[in-house]
Short mmCIF file of C-alpha atoms in Angstrom, two decimals:
data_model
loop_
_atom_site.label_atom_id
_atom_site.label_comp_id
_atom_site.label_asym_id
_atom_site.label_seq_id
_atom_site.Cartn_x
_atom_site.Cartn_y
_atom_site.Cartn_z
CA UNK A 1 1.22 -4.93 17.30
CA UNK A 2 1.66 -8.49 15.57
CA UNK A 3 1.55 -8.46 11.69
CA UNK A 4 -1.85 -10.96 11.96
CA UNK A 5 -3.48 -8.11 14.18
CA UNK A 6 -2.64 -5.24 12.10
CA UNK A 7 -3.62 -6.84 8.81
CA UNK A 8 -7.22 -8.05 9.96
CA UNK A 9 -7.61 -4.29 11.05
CA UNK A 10 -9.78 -3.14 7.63
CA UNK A 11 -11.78 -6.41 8.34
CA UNK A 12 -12.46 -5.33 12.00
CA UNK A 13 -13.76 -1.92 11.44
CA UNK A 14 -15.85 -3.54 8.23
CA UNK A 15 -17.44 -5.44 10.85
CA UNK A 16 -18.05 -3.09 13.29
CA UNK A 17 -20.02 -1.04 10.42
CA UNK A 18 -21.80 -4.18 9.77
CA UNK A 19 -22.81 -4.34 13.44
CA UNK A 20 -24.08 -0.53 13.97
CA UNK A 21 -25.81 -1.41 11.04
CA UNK A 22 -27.81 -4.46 12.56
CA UNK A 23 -28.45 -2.37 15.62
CA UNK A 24 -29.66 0.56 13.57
CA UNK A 25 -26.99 3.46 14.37
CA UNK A 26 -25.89 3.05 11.05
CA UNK A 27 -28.62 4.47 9.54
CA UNK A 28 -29.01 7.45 11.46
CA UNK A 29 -28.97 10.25 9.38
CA UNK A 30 -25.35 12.37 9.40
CA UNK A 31 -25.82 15.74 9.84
CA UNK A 32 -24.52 17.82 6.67
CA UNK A 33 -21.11 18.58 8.65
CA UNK A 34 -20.64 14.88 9.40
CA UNK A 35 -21.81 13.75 5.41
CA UNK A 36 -19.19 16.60 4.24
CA UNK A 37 -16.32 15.52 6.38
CA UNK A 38 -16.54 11.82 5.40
CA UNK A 39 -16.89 12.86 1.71
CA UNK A 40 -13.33 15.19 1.51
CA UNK A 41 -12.05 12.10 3.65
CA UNK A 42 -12.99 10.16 0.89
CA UNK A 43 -11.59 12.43 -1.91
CA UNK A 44 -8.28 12.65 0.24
CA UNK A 45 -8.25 9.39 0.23
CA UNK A 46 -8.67 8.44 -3.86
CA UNK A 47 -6.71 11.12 -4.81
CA UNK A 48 -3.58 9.10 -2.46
CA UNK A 49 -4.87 6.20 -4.49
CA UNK A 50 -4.00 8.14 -7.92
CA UNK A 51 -0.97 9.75 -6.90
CA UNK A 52 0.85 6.73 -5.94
CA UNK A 53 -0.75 4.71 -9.09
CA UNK A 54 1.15 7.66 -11.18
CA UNK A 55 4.24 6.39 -9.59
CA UNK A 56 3.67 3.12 -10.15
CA UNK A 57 2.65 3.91 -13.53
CA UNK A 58 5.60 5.69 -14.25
CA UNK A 59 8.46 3.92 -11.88
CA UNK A 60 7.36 0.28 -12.02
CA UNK A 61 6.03 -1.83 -9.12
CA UNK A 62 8.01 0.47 -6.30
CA UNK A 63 7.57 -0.68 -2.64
CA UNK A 64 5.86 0.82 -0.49
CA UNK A 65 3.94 2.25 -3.27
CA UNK A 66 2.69 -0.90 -4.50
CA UNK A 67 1.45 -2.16 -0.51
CA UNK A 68 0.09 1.74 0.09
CA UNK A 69 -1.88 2.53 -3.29
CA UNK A 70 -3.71 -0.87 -2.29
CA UNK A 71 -4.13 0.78 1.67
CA UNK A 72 -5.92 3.78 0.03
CA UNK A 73 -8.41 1.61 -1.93
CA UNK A 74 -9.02 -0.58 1.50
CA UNK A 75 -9.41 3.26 3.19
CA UNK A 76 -11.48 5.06 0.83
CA UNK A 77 -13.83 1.61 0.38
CA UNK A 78 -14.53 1.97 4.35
CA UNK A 79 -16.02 5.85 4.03
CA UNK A 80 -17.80 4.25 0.85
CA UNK A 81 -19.22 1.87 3.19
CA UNK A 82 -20.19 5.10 5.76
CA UNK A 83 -22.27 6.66 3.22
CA UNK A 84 -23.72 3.81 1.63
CA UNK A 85 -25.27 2.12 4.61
CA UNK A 86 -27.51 5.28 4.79
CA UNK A 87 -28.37 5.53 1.13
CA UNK A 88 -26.32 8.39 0.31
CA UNK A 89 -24.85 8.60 -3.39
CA UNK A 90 -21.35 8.78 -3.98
CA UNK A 91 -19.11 11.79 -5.53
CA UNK A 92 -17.57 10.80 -8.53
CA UNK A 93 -13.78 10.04 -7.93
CA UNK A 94 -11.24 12.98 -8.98
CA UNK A 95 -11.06 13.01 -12.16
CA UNK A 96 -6.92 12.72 -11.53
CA UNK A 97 -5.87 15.48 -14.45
CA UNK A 98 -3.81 16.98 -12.07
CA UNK A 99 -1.86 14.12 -10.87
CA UNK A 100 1.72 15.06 -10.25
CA UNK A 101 4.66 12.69 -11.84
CA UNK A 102 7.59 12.62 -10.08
CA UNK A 103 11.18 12.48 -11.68
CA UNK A 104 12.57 9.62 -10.00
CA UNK A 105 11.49 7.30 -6.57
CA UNK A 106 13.00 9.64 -3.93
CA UNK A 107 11.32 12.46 -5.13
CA UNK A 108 7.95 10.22 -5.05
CA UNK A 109 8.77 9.27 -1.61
CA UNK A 110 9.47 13.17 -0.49
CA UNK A 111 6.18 14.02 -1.70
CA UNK A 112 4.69 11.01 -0.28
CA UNK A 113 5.52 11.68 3.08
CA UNK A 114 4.41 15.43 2.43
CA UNK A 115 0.60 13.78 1.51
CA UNK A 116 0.53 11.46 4.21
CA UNK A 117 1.70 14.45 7.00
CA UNK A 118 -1.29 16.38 5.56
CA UNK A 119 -3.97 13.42 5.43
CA UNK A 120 -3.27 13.05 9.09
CA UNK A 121 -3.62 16.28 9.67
CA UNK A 122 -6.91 16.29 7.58
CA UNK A 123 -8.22 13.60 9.77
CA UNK A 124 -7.23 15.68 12.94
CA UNK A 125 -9.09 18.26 11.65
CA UNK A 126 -12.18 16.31 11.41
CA UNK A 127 -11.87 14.38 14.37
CA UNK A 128 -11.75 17.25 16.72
CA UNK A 129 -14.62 19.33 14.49
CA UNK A 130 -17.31 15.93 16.18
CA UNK A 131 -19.20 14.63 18.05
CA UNK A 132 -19.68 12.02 15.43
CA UNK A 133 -21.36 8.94 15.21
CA UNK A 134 -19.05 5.95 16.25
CA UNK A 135 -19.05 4.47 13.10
CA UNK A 136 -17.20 7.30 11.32
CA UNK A 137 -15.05 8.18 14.57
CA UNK A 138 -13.77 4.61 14.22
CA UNK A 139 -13.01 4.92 10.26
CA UNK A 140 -11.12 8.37 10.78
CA UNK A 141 -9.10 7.39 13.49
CA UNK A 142 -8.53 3.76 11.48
CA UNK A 143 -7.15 5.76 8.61
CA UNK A 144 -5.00 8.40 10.56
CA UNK A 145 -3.11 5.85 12.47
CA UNK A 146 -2.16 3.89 9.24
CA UNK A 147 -1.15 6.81 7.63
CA UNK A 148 0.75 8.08 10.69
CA UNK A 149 2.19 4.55 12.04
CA UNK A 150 2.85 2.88 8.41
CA UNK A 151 2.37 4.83 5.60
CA UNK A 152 4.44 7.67 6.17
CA UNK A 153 7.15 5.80 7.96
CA UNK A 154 7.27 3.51 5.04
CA UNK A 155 7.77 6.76 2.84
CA UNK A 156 10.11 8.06 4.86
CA UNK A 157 12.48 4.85 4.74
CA UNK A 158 11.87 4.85 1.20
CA UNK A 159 13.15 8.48 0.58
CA UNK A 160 16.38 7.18 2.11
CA UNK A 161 16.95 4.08 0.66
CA UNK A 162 16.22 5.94 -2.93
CA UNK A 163 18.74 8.28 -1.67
CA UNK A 164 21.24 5.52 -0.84
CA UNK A 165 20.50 3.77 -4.48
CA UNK A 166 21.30 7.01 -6.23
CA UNK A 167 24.62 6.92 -4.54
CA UNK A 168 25.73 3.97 -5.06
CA UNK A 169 24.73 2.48 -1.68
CA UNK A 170 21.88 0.35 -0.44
CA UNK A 171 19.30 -1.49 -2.58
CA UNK A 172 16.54 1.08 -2.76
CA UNK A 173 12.83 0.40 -2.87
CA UNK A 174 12.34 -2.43 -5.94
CA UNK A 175 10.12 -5.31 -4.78
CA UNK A 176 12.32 -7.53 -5.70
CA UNK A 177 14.88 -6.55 -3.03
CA UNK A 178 12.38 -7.65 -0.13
CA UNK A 179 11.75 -6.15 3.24
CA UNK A 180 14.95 -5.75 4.68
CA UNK A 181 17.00 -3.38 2.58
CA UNK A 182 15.61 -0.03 3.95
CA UNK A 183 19.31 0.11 5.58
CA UNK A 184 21.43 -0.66 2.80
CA UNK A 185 22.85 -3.42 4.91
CA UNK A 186 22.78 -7.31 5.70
CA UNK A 187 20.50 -8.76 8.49
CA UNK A 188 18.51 -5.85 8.83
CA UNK A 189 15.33 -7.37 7.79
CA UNK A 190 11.98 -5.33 8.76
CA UNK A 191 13.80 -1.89 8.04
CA UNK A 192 13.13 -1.81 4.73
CA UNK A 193 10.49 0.08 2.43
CA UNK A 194 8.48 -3.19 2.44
CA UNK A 195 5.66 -2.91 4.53
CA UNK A 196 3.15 -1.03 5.89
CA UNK A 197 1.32 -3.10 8.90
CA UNK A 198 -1.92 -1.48 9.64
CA UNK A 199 -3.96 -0.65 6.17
#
């Protein structure tokens, strides 16, 4: 999938929200099942958000952590958007007390990949629990196939090139080394821990 595609993805599922709501299915009322499953989506979601702004916090602006904390905003703003276009108040974010640091970058990006294999899970979970309206089917599926196709893929490259960095080898994850040093090598580019397509 092109990189133009991928990155009006957030934008096409906004509008498809937009449009059940004109038509009126967005107002239909969830059942409590449906409201509770889009609400621990949404605390999975902010609490990626707060993890990987520790990191950042704590490791400097670190790719992909930099791309994916913005990818959780963008994800947990969509099941915002679920519950407000029925009126429904908001839970208060966590209140992030228990965010875990993390040594160094690889060990981020271990953990990292350990979130995202459990927020796809989390979204299995949900998805097979339905029927659900279309509108939330679309966000749950939007979310588990960037975490599963981008985010954790991203992760996973950065573990390595971390790994590679703390050997001596291979440029690891700073921003400033662009998108093509996941490898370690020249002419590589698009292997790196740059980017993560679909947010």
């Amino acid at each position: 999938m092109g990189t133009h595609l991928t990155r009006s993805l957030p934008a096409a599922v906004a509008g498809l929200l937009l449009l059940a709501g004109a038509s009126g299915r967005a107002q239909d009322v969830l059942s409590a099942a449906t409201k509770a499953a889009v609400e621990e989506a949404l605390q999975d979601e902010r609490r990626g958000e707060a993890i990987y702004s520790r990191v950042l916090k704590d490791h400097g602006d670190v790719r992909p952590f930099a791309n994916v904390v913005r990818a959780e905003r963008r994800h947990a703003s969509l099941l915002e958007d679920l519950l407000k276009a029925r009126g429904l108040a908001l839970l208060a974010p966590p209140s992030g007390d228990d965010v875990p640091g993390y040594p160094g970058v690889k060990e981020a990006c271990a953990a990292a990949v350990d979130f995202e294999v459990k927020n796809v899970a989390l979204y299995d979970r949900l998805l097979a629990a339905g029927p659900l309206p279309d509108d939330v089917e679309q966000v749950f599926d939007h979310n588990r196939l960037a975490s599963l196709d981008h985010h954790k893929p991203a992760f996973e490259r950065c573990g390595g090139a971390a790994a590679r960095r703390g050997a001596g080898g291979g440029c690891g994850c700073r921003s400033a080394c662009g998108h093509g040093c996941g490898h370690g090598g020249h002419g590589q580019g698009g292997h790196g821990c740059g980017r993560a397509g679909r947010t």
